[in-house]
N, CA, C and O of each residue as an XYZ file, in Angstrom:
756
protein
N       0.852     -1.171      0.000
C       0.000      0.000      0.000
C       0.893      1.228      0.000
O       1.896      1.264      0.712
N       0.540      2.235     -0.791
C       1.334      3.454     -0.839
C       0.499      4.638     -0.402
O      -0.730      4.591     -0.460
N       1.152      5.697      0.035
C       0.476      6.899      0.517
C       1.219      7.407      1.735
O       1.714      6.608      2.530
N       1.309      8.724      1.900
C       2.017      9.294      3.043
C       1.130      9.227      4.277
O      -0.063      9.525      4.215
N       1.718      8.835      5.386
C       0.961      8.768      6.637
C       1.493      9.832      7.591
O       2.705     10.000      7.727
N       0.601     10.536      8.239
C       0.971     11.486      9.284
C       0.259     11.013     10.536
O      -0.957     11.161     10.662
N       1.026     10.438     11.472
C       0.397      9.801     12.621
C      -0.445      8.648     12.115
O       0.053      7.778     11.400
N      -1.729      8.636     12.485
C      -2.625      7.587     11.999
C      -3.464      8.068     10.828
O      -4.224      7.288     10.254
N      -3.341      9.330     10.465
C      -4.148      9.886      9.377
C      -3.372      9.802      8.066
O      -2.168     10.058      8.033
N      -4.048      9.452      7.011
C      -3.440      9.400      5.690
C      -3.890     10.639      4.926
O      -5.088     10.866      4.763
N      -2.934     11.444      4.454
C      -3.293     12.689      3.777
C      -3.237     12.571      2.259
O      -3.145     13.579      1.558
N      -3.291     11.355      1.755
C      -3.307     11.114      0.317
C      -4.245      9.946      0.024
O      -4.696      9.242      0.927
N      -4.520      9.765     -1.250
C      -5.250      8.559     -1.621
C      -4.291      7.381     -1.529
O      -3.075      7.548     -1.622
N      -4.844      6.199     -1.346
C      -4.042      4.984     -1.253
C      -4.295      4.120     -2.470
O      -5.338      4.216     -3.118
N      -3.320      3.272     -2.771
C      -3.459      2.299     -3.862
C      -3.074      0.938     -3.304
O      -1.998      0.781     -2.726
N      -3.936     -0.028     -3.472
C      -3.709     -1.373     -2.975
C      -3.994     -2.331     -4.131
O      -5.132     -2.441     -4.590
N      -2.948     -3.026     -4.600
C      -3.111     -3.903     -5.764
C      -4.113     -5.023     -5.541
O      -4.637     -5.575     -6.509
N      -4.395     -5.377     -4.278
C      -5.393     -6.424     -4.047
C      -6.801     -5.922     -4.375
O      -7.691     -6.723     -4.661
N      -7.009     -4.603     -4.335
C      -8.291     -4.008     -4.722
C      -8.349     -3.874     -6.239
O      -9.384     -4.127     -6.854
N      -7.244     -3.479     -6.827
C      -7.159     -3.297     -8.273
C      -6.006     -2.375     -8.589
O      -5.837     -1.341     -7.942
N      -5.220     -2.735     -9.570
C      -4.042     -1.949     -9.926
C      -4.452     -0.509    -10.261
O      -5.333     -0.279    -11.089
N      -3.806      0.439     -9.611
C      -3.978      1.875     -9.837
C      -5.339      2.437     -9.416
O      -5.644      3.587     -9.735
N      -6.156      1.663     -8.716
C      -7.434      2.202     -8.249
C      -7.212      2.992     -6.962
O      -6.527      2.523     -6.053
N      -7.790      4.188     -6.886
C      -7.602      5.063     -5.733
C      -8.600      4.738     -4.638
O      -9.793      4.567     -4.886
N      -8.085      4.658     -3.424
C      -8.906      4.517     -2.224
C      -8.785      5.819     -1.438
O      -7.696      6.381     -1.326
N      -9.897      6.295     -0.897
C      -9.912      7.569     -0.192
C     -10.130      7.324      1.294
O     -11.269      7.146      1.725
N      -9.041      7.313      2.100
C      -9.211      7.162      3.548
C      -9.886      8.407      4.126
O     -10.009      9.413      3.428
N     -10.324      8.360      5.386
C     -11.125      9.466      5.948
C     -10.543     10.867      5.779
O     -11.286     11.784      5.430
N      -9.256     11.069      6.010
C      -8.723     12.430      5.911
C      -8.729     12.928      4.463
O      -9.024     14.096      4.207
N      -8.406     12.047      3.526
C      -8.442     12.433      2.111
C      -9.885     12.645      1.663
O     -10.177     13.578      0.916
N     -10.784     11.777      2.122
C     -12.201     11.915      1.769
C     -12.770     13.219      2.316
O     -13.622     13.839      1.680
N     -12.304     13.642      3.495
C     -12.779     14.920      4.055
C     -12.322     16.084      3.180
O     -13.104     16.995      2.908
N     -11.054     16.067      2.732
C     -10.582     17.116      1.822
C     -11.443     17.154      0.560
O     -11.840     18.224      0.099
N     -11.723     15.985      0.015
C     -12.531     15.882     -1.206
C     -13.941     16.407     -0.972
O     -14.463     17.170     -1.785
N     -14.558     16.005      0.129
C     -15.920     16.437      0.442
C     -15.987     17.939      0.669
O     -16.870     18.610      0.135
N     -15.052     18.472      1.464
C     -15.038     19.913      1.726
C     -14.853     20.713      0.434
O     -15.546     21.707      0.217
N     -13.930     20.287     -0.417
C     -13.691     20.961     -1.681
C     -14.944     20.900     -2.568
O     -15.334     21.895     -3.178
N     -15.564     19.719     -2.626
C     -16.761     19.554     -3.451
C     -17.891     20.458     -2.974
O     -18.504     21.165     -3.773
N     -18.165     20.435     -1.675
C     -19.302     21.182     -1.135
C     -19.062     22.681     -1.037
O     -19.983     23.468     -1.257
N     -17.835     23.089     -0.709
C     -17.572     24.499     -0.433
C     -16.995     25.283     -1.608
O     -17.070     26.512     -1.624
N     -16.422     24.595     -2.584
C     -15.806     25.283     -3.714
C     -16.439     24.861     -5.040
O     -16.987     25.681     -5.776
N     -16.350     23.574     -5.322
C     -16.716     23.089     -6.646
C     -18.192     23.309     -6.994
O     -18.504     23.941     -8.004
N     -19.089     22.794     -6.172
C     -20.520     22.923     -6.475
C     -20.969     24.384     -6.516
O     -21.621     24.776     -7.484
N     -20.652     25.213     -5.510
C     -21.083     26.619     -5.598
C     -20.526     27.343     -6.828
O     -21.231     28.141     -7.445
N     -19.264     27.072     -7.187
C     -18.662     27.716     -8.353
C     -19.385     27.325     -9.632
O     -19.686     28.179    -10.466
N     -19.662     26.034     -9.789
C     -20.320     25.567    -11.012
C     -21.766     26.056    -11.096
O     -22.217     26.461    -12.167
N     -22.492     26.022     -9.986
C     -23.873     26.512     -9.995
C     -23.928     27.996    -10.334
O     -24.789     28.426    -11.102
N     -23.010     28.786     -9.766
C     -23.019     30.223    -10.038
C     -22.574     30.534    -11.471
O     -22.795     31.639    -11.965
N     -21.946     29.557    -12.136
C     -21.534     29.726    -13.534
C     -22.580     29.193    -14.509
O     -22.338     29.132    -15.714
N     -23.748     28.806    -13.983
C     -24.846     28.378    -14.846
C     -24.871     26.909    -15.203
O     -25.667     26.505    -16.050
N     -24.021     26.087    -14.581
C     -24.036     24.649    -14.817
C     -25.088     23.991    -13.926
O     -25.307     24.420    -12.793
N     -25.734     22.951    -14.444
C     -26.736     22.193    -13.707
C     -26.180     20.815    -13.375
O     -25.509     20.214    -14.214
N     -26.441     20.288    -12.162
C     -25.894     18.972    -11.790
C     -26.681     17.824    -12.423
O     -27.900     17.903    -12.574
N     -25.971     16.764    -12.788
C     -26.580     15.530    -13.281
C     -25.814     14.345    -12.700
O     -24.686     14.495    -12.231
N     -26.432     13.170    -12.733
C     -25.788     11.921    -12.324
C     -26.092     10.867    -13.372
O     -27.243     10.712    -13.780
N     -25.075     10.141    -13.811
C     -25.254      9.100    -14.817
C     -24.401      7.886    -14.450
O     -23.494      8.001    -13.625
N     -24.679      6.716    -15.055
C     -23.902      5.509    -14.733
C     -22.487      5.542    -15.310
O     -22.177      6.345    -16.190
N     -21.641      4.659    -14.798
C     -20.261      4.541    -15.277
C     -20.144      3.614    -16.477
O     -19.043      3.396    -16.984
N     -21.268      3.064    -16.940
C     -21.241      2.210    -18.118
C     -22.268      2.707    -19.125
O     -23.247      3.362    -18.766
N     -22.031      2.386    -20.382
C     -22.982      2.715    -21.452
C     -23.073      1.514    -22.383
O     -22.209      0.637    -22.380
N     -24.131      1.493    -23.172
C     -24.288      0.409    -24.136
C     -23.308      0.580    -25.291
O     -22.849      1.685    -25.581
N     -23.005     -0.519    -25.929
C     -22.119     -0.511    -27.093
C     -22.698      0.369    -28.195
O     -21.954      0.971    -28.970
N     -24.020      0.444    -28.266
C     -24.692      1.223    -29.311
C     -24.285      2.702    -29.259
O     -23.906      3.280    -30.277
N     -24.363      3.303    -28.080
C     -23.982      4.722    -27.978
C     -22.464      4.875    -27.942
O     -21.934      5.878    -28.420
N     -21.753      3.886    -27.376
C     -20.292      3.968    -27.296
C     -19.655      4.030    -28.678
O     -18.707      4.787    -28.887
N     -20.160      3.252    -29.613
C     -19.577      3.261    -30.959
C     -20.019      4.482    -31.753
O     -19.381      4.846    -32.741
N     -21.099      5.110    -31.330
C     -21.576      6.321    -32.007
C     -20.657      7.513    -31.725
O     -20.486      8.389    -32.572
N     -20.064      7.534    -30.514
C     -19.191      8.639    -30.105
C     -17.842      8.081    -29.647
O     -17.547      8.107    -28.452
N     -17.017      7.577    -30.569
C     -15.767      6.918    -30.172
C     -14.778      7.829    -29.443
O     -13.992      7.337    -28.633
N     -14.789      9.139    -29.703
C     -13.874     10.033    -28.975
C     -14.140     10.034    -27.481
O     -13.237     10.287    -26.685
N     -15.377      9.751    -27.099
C     -15.737      9.782    -25.680
C     -15.607      8.419    -25.012
O     -15.806      8.310    -23.803
N     -15.278      7.381    -25.772
C     -15.146      6.049    -25.171
C     -13.761      5.454    -25.353
O     -13.545      4.287    -25.023
N     -12.819      6.230    -25.869
C     -11.500      5.650    -26.122
C     -10.791      5.215    -24.846
O      -9.918      4.351    -24.907
N     -11.141      5.792    -23.677
C     -10.536      5.328    -22.437
C     -11.373      4.252    -21.762
O     -10.988      3.749    -20.706
N     -12.503      3.890    -22.345
C     -13.362      2.861    -21.767
C     -12.939      1.456    -22.168
O     -12.114      1.268    -23.063
N     -13.523      0.471    -21.486
C     -13.257     -0.932    -21.762
C     -14.573     -1.634    -22.055
O     -15.524     -1.530    -21.281
N     -14.627     -2.351    -23.179
C     -15.837     -3.078    -23.543
C     -15.849     -4.431    -22.849
O     -14.808     -5.068    -22.690
N     -17.037     -4.864    -22.436
C     -17.164     -6.155    -21.774
C     -18.560     -6.706    -22.030
O     -19.391     -6.063    -22.672
N     -18.801     -7.898    -21.521
C     -20.077     -8.581    -21.726
C     -19.896     -9.698    -22.737
O     -18.871     -9.772    -23.414
N     -20.880    -10.555    -22.837
C     -20.794    -11.710    -23.722
C     -20.457    -11.329    -25.157
O     -19.682    -12.019    -25.821
N     -21.031    -10.243    -25.632
C     -20.771     -9.766    -26.995
C     -20.203     -8.350    -27.008
O     -20.419     -7.596    -27.957
N     -19.471     -7.992    -25.947
C     -18.938     -6.633    -25.807
C     -20.029     -5.582    -25.949
O     -19.830     -4.554    -26.596
N     -21.186     -5.843    -25.339
C     -22.319     -4.934    -25.479
C     -22.306     -3.775    -24.474
O     -23.196     -2.925    -24.504
N     -21.315     -3.734    -23.594
C     -21.212     -2.658    -22.609
C     -19.828     -2.041    -22.643
O     -18.848     -2.707    -22.977
N     -19.754     -0.759    -22.295
C     -18.478     -0.054    -22.189
C     -18.394      0.556    -20.795
O     -19.241      1.363    -20.412
N     -17.356      0.162    -20.028
C     -17.140      0.693    -18.686
C     -16.097      1.801    -18.749
O     -15.076      1.673    -19.424
N     -16.372      2.901    -18.030
C     -15.402      3.970    -17.899
C     -15.320      4.951    -19.049
O     -14.265      5.552    -19.254
N     -16.406      5.142    -19.823
C     -16.326      6.157    -20.876
C     -16.374      7.549    -20.252
O     -16.684      7.691    -19.069
N     -16.073      8.559    -21.031
C     -16.254      9.927    -20.572
C     -17.741     10.126    -20.252
O     -18.600      9.788    -21.066
N     -18.039     10.664    -19.089
C     -19.429     10.858    -18.656
C     -20.233     11.716    -19.631
O     -21.462     11.638    -19.652
N     -19.565     12.521    -20.426
C     -20.270     13.392    -21.363
C     -21.122     12.603    -22.344
O     -22.101     13.125    -22.877
N     -20.761     11.356    -22.585
C     -21.554     10.544    -23.506
C     -22.983     10.382    -22.983
O     -23.932     10.369    -23.768
N     -23.139     10.260    -21.673
C     -24.474     10.179    -21.075
C     -25.160     11.538    -21.059
O     -26.389     11.610    -21.094
N     -24.395     12.599    -21.007
C     -24.974     13.941    -21.014
C     -25.668     14.227    -22.344
O     -26.635     14.987    -22.396
N     -25.173     13.618    -23.411
C     -25.836     13.761    -24.706
C     -27.245     13.191    -24.612
O     -28.206     13.800    -25.082
N     -27.355     12.008    -23.993
C     -28.652     11.332    -23.911
C     -29.664     12.102    -23.068
O     -30.859     12.075    -23.366
N     -29.210     12.781    -22.031
C     -30.192     13.462    -21.169
C     -30.276     14.967    -21.377
O     -30.958     15.659    -20.621
N     -29.595     15.480    -22.391
C     -29.672     16.915    -22.665
C     -31.098     17.307    -23.054
O     -31.820     16.545    -23.698
N     -31.479     18.512    -22.646
C     -32.859     18.952    -22.818
C     -32.895     20.386    -23.348
O     -33.042     21.334    -22.578
N     -32.761     20.534    -24.642
C     -32.873     21.850    -25.261
C     -33.642     21.688    -26.563
O     -33.608     20.632    -27.195
N     -34.328     22.741    -26.951
C     -35.158     22.690    -28.158
C     -34.815     23.801    -29.166
O     -35.026     23.653    -30.369
N     -34.284     24.904    -28.646
C     -34.105     26.096    -29.469
C     -32.730     26.700    -29.208
O     -32.098     26.412    -28.191
N     -32.282     27.527    -30.119
C     -31.025     28.256    -29.918
C     -31.086     29.106    -28.653
O     -30.050     29.424    -28.069
N     -32.305     29.481    -28.222
C     -32.460     30.252    -26.982
C     -32.073     29.441    -25.750
O     -31.751     30.015    -24.709
N     -32.100     28.112    -25.856
C     -31.744     27.237    -24.738
C     -30.247     26.976    -24.652
O     -29.778     26.341    -23.707
N     -29.494     27.463    -25.637
C     -28.055     27.218    -25.684
C     -27.290     28.454    -25.219
O     -27.771     29.560    -25.464
N     -26.141     28.345    -24.570
C     -25.523     27.074    -24.253
C     -26.286     26.346    -23.140
O     -26.803     26.962    -22.208
N     -26.340     25.027    -23.267
C     -26.945     24.151    -22.268
C     -25.784     23.515    -21.513
O     -24.976     22.802    -22.108
N     -25.691     23.771    -20.186
C     -24.494     23.415    -19.416
C     -24.841     22.498    -18.247
O     -25.698     22.822    -17.424
N     -24.161     21.340    -18.183
C     -24.347     20.412    -17.067
C     -22.987     19.991    -16.521
O     -21.970     20.079    -17.208
N     -22.990     19.528    -15.264
C     -21.761     18.996    -14.670
C     -22.077     17.720    -13.912
O     -23.197     17.498    -13.452
N     -21.039     16.882    -13.797
C     -21.156     15.643    -13.029
C     -19.866     15.420    -12.268
O     -18.785     15.353    -12.853
N     -19.993     15.307    -10.961
C     -18.849     15.100    -10.076
C     -18.780     13.622     -9.723
O     -19.808     12.990     -9.480
N     -17.588     13.077     -9.694
C     -17.439     11.673     -9.300
C     -16.123     11.101     -9.767
O     -15.118     11.801     -9.890
N     -16.156      9.807    -10.024
C     -14.967      9.125    -10.508
C     -14.853      9.347    -12.017
O     -15.834      9.229    -12.751
N     -13.663      9.665    -12.454
C     -13.374      9.749    -13.880
C     -12.227      8.778    -14.144
O     -11.392      8.541    -13.272
N     -12.194      8.225    -15.341
C     -11.245      7.170    -15.650
C     -10.350      7.583    -16.803
O     -10.780      8.272    -17.728
N      -9.089      7.148    -16.734
C      -8.186      7.399    -17.848
C      -8.082      6.140    -18.706
O      -8.791      5.160    -18.476
N      -7.191      6.177    -19.694
C      -7.097      5.069    -20.646
C      -6.654      3.758    -20.012
O      -6.857      2.699    -20.607
N      -6.053      3.791    -18.818
C      -5.643      2.568    -18.126
C      -6.668      2.185    -17.048
O      -6.388      1.353    -16.185
N      -7.853      2.797    -17.107
C      -8.940      2.569    -16.140
C      -8.537      2.897    -14.718
O      -9.037      2.288    -13.772
N      -7.629      3.865    -14.558
C      -7.341      4.372    -13.215
C      -8.453      5.340    -12.862
O      -8.824      6.195    -13.667
N      -8.977      5.205    -11.669
C     -10.029      6.130    -11.251
C      -9.415      7.346    -10.576
O      -8.421      7.244     -9.857
N     -10.016      8.476    -10.817
C      -9.602      9.731    -10.216
C     -10.853     10.501     -9.816
O     -11.929     10.289    -10.377
N     -10.708     11.387     -8.854
C     -11.779     12.294     -8.483
C     -11.794     13.391     -9.527
O     -10.755     13.974     -9.839
N     -12.972     13.676    -10.069
C     -13.034     14.709    -11.087
C     -14.434     15.226    -11.314
O     -15.393     14.814    -10.662
N     -14.520     16.138    -12.258
C     -15.809     16.685    -12.674
C     -15.791     16.776    -14.197
O     -14.804     17.188    -14.807
N     -16.911     16.379    -14.786
C     -17.070     16.498    -16.230
C     -18.054     17.625    -16.492
O     -19.192     17.592    -16.023
N     -17.606     18.623    -17.245
C     -18.460     19.736    -17.651
C     -18.846     19.519    -19.101
O     -17.982     19.299    -19.950
N     -20.129     19.578    -19.389
C     -20.607     19.431    -20.763
C     -21.384     20.673    -21.150
O     -22.313     21.085    -20.456
N     -20.989     21.262    -22.268
C     -21.657     22.456    -22.765
C     -22.095     22.185    -24.202
O     -21.271     21.891    -25.068
N     -23.393     22.285    -24.443
C     -23.942     22.137    -25.794
C     -24.118     23.533    -26.377
O     -24.732     24.404    -25.762
N     -23.571     23.732    -27.573
C     -23.576     25.050    -28.201
C     -23.887     24.933    -29.689
O     -23.885     23.846    -30.266
N     -24.153     26.089    -30.287
C     -24.226     26.167    -31.740
C     -22.805     26.059    -32.273
O     -21.862     26.486    -31.606
N     -22.641     25.504    -33.447
C     -21.311     25.238    -33.998
C     -20.429     26.479    -34.066
O     -19.210     26.372    -33.933
N     -21.019     27.651    -34.270
C     -20.197     28.865    -34.396
C     -19.967     29.575    -33.059
O     -19.464     30.698    -33.039
N     -20.330     28.934    -31.946
C     -20.155     29.556    -30.627
C     -19.203     28.782    -29.726
O     -19.351     28.826    -28.504
N     -18.249     28.088    -30.284
C     -17.279     27.333    -29.486
C     -16.127     28.266    -29.130
O     -15.478     28.829    -30.011
N     -15.874     28.426    -27.815
C     -14.756     29.250    -27.377
C     -14.396     28.922    -25.934
O     -15.157     28.261    -25.228
N     -13.228     29.391    -25.504
C     -12.727     29.108    -24.154
C     -13.599     29.714    -23.060
O     -13.592     29.222    -21.932
N     -14.340     30.759    -23.364
C     -15.173     31.409    -22.347
C     -16.248     30.466    -21.801
O     -16.819     30.724    -20.741
N     -16.524     29.380    -22.517
C     -17.505     28.401    -22.025
C     -17.086     27.834    -20.673
O     -17.930     27.426    -19.875
N     -15.783     27.810    -20.421
C     -15.255     27.230    -19.183
C     -14.539     28.279    -18.341
O     -13.505     27.993    -17.737
N     -15.072     29.465    -18.298
C     -14.482     30.555    -17.539
C     -14.863     30.419    -16.067
O     -15.708     31.154    -15.555
N     -14.219     29.459    -15.398
C     -14.506     29.197    -13.986
C     -13.182     29.097    -13.235
O     -12.155     28.743    -13.815
N     -13.214     29.408    -11.951
C     -12.020     29.328    -11.111
C     -12.249     28.263    -10.055
O     -12.991     28.484     -9.098
N     -11.611     27.100    -10.224
C     -11.771     26.010     -9.262
C     -10.429     25.599     -8.674
O     -10.253     24.446     -8.279
N      -9.483     26.527     -8.612
C      -8.183     26.212     -8.023
C      -8.309     26.024     -6.524
O      -9.152     26.642     -5.874
N      -7.455     25.157     -5.982
C      -7.483     24.850     -4.559
C      -6.097     24.388     -4.148
O      -5.446     23.634     -4.872
N      -5.648     24.840     -2.986
C      -4.293     24.523     -2.535
C      -4.082     23.043     -2.241
O      -2.943     22.577     -2.264
N      -5.143     22.294     -1.966
C      -5.008     20.889     -1.603
C      -4.920     19.949     -2.798
O      -4.568     18.781     -2.640
N      -5.238     20.446     -4.000
C      -5.312     19.580     -5.169
C      -4.468     20.102     -6.326
O      -4.377     21.308     -6.556
N      -3.859     19.176     -7.043
C      -3.261     19.468     -8.337
C      -4.361     19.209     -9.353
O      -4.996     18.155     -9.324
N      -4.592     20.157    -10.248
C      -5.723     20.074    -11.166
C      -5.215     20.026    -12.598
O      -4.382     20.835    -13.007
N      -5.729     19.068    -13.349
C      -5.437     18.991    -14.781
C      -6.767     18.855    -15.522
O      -7.794     18.557    -14.913
N      -6.744     19.070    -16.816
C      -7.984     18.918    -17.582
C      -7.686     18.550    -19.021
O      -6.588     18.779    -19.528
N      -8.688     17.975    -19.669
C      -8.637     17.739    -21.106
C     -10.022     18.033    -21.675
O     -11.034     17.895    -20.987
N     -10.049     18.438    -22.932
C     -11.282     18.899    -23.571
C     -11.533     18.120    -24.857
O     -10.615     17.850    -25.632
N     -12.796     17.769    -25.062
C     -13.233     17.120    -26.300
C     -14.325     17.968    -26.926
O     -15.152     18.551    -26.225
N     -14.324     18.031    -28.244
C     -15.411     18.666    -28.989
C     -15.993     17.605    -29.908
O     -15.272     16.968    -30.677
N     -17.323     17.420    -29.819
C     -17.979     16.325    -30.535
C     -19.246     16.843    -31.204
O     -20.047     17.529    -30.570
N     -19.432     16.519    -32.476
C     -20.700     16.802    -33.148
C     -21.717     15.782    -32.633
O     -21.395     14.601    -32.501
N     -22.936     16.227    -32.343
C     -23.960     15.332    -31.809
C     -25.136     15.237    -32.767
O     -25.205     15.947    -33.771
N     -26.051     14.348    -32.435
C     -27.295     14.237    -33.199
C     -28.449     14.921    -32.474
O     -29.613     14.679    -32.792
N     -28.130     15.781    -31.492
C     -29.148     16.503    -30.732
C     -29.575     17.745    -31.515
O     -28.768     18.635    -31.785
N     -30.845     17.784    -31.867
C     -31.365     18.861    -32.708
C     -31.896     20.032    -31.887
O     -32.336     19.873    -30.748
N     -31.839     21.202    -32.497
C     -32.484     22.395    -31.945
C     -32.936     23.244    -33.127
O     -32.451     23.080    -34.247
N     -33.863     24.143    -32.866
C     -34.345     25.056    -33.905
C     -33.511     26.334    -33.832
O     -33.457     26.994    -32.794
N     -32.865     26.670    -34.939
C     -31.992     27.831    -34.987
C     -32.743     29.129    -35.226
O     -33.963     29.131    -35.391
N     -32.012     30.224    -35.242
C     -32.593     31.547    -35.492
C     -33.290     31.606    -36.842
O     -34.228     32.377    -37.044
N     -32.812     30.773    -37.763
C     -33.392     30.750    -39.105
C     -34.653     29.887    -39.192
O     -35.232     29.750    -40.270
N     -35.087     29.297    -38.059
C     -36.286     28.467    -38.037
C     -36.064     27.043    -38.524
O     -37.012     26.260    -38.584
N     -34.821     26.691    -38.876
C     -34.516     25.343    -39.355
C     -33.845     24.517    -38.258
O     -33.328     25.052    -37.277
N     -33.869     23.189    -38.456
C     -33.204     22.293    -37.510
C     -31.697     22.333    -37.714
O     -31.198     22.366    -38.839
N     -30.985     22.329    -36.579
C     -29.528     22.277    -36.564
C     -29.119     21.231    -35.532
O     -29.929     20.824    -34.700
N     -27.872     20.803    -35.587
C     -27.346     19.859    -34.608
C     -26.385     20.581    -33.680
O     -25.515     21.329    -34.124
N     -26.556     20.345    -32.378
C     -25.697     20.979    -31.380
C     -24.317     20.319    -31.361
O     -24.158     19.153    -31.721
N     -23.346     21.086    -30.939
C     -21.990     20.596    -30.725
C     -21.785     20.494    -29.216
O     -22.172     21.389    -28.465
N     -21.179     19.404    -28.785
C     -20.853     19.218    -27.374
C     -19.388     19.557    -27.170
O     -18.518     19.020    -27.855
N     -19.120     20.444    -26.234
C     -17.756     20.707    -25.793
C     -17.698     20.214    -24.356
O     -18.400     20.726    -23.485
N     -16.861     19.223    -24.119
C     -16.772     18.600    -22.803
C     -15.374     18.780    -22.238
O     -14.380     18.532    -22.920
N     -15.308     19.208    -21.001
C     -14.016     19.348    -20.318
C     -14.056     18.525    -19.040
O     -14.960     18.676    -18.218
N     -13.077     17.663    -18.885
C     -12.940     16.860    -17.667
C     -11.791     17.413    -16.841
O     -10.654     17.503    -17.306
N     -12.111     17.781    -15.608
C     -11.082     18.220    -14.654
C     -10.786     17.050    -13.725
O     -11.699     16.388    -13.231
N      -9.502     16.805    -13.495
C      -9.063     15.740    -12.597
C      -8.357     16.398    -11.417
O      -7.508     17.271    -11.597
N      -8.720     15.965    -10.198
C      -8.167     16.532     -8.971
C      -7.368     15.464     -8.241
O      -7.895     14.404     -7.903
N      -6.090     15.749     -7.999
C      -5.213     14.822     -7.282
C      -4.700     15.550     -6.049
O      -4.231     16.685     -6.141
N      -4.788     14.901     -4.901
C      -4.309     15.528     -3.666
C      -2.798     15.708     -3.763
O      -2.061     14.801     -4.149
N      -2.366     16.922     -3.394
C      -0.931     17.177     -3.371
C      -0.501     18.287     -4.282
O       0.686     18.602     -4.355
């Protein structure tokens, strides 16, 4: 088991190969840091920036996984006929539950806090931000939020994906929204 110990308290996540290679375990002191950051910084910041909270499963069907391969490249397919994908980018589920009808509803912004997975199926604490926009409105200002914290090292990666989610544009015709998804990963230290 690895992780720095201070007295009996562990101030980092732990990794135990008997649980699973590279899977993070959050002992009480690390879990408290995570909970405090989530409740006192992350959620208020995202809500005040117009993001709405959602919760979705960590698996998706092969049908949607193959439709959006950029969002499932870090996932692993399983099942008798590989009909499930574990660990895809959560944004793939955000496409399914997005609720907009008109350009007036865009940008449509949701967030999901929880475990995020990398290409080696290592779990990390993170948040997935999904913003649905018109194709000509993609820019960095979509993610103009400040979520820095002294207890965490923060990294992120961004995907832009064309979707099959329709909306009525200013011209009165149907258009397809673009999803811009940013995953932030938080590591103690």
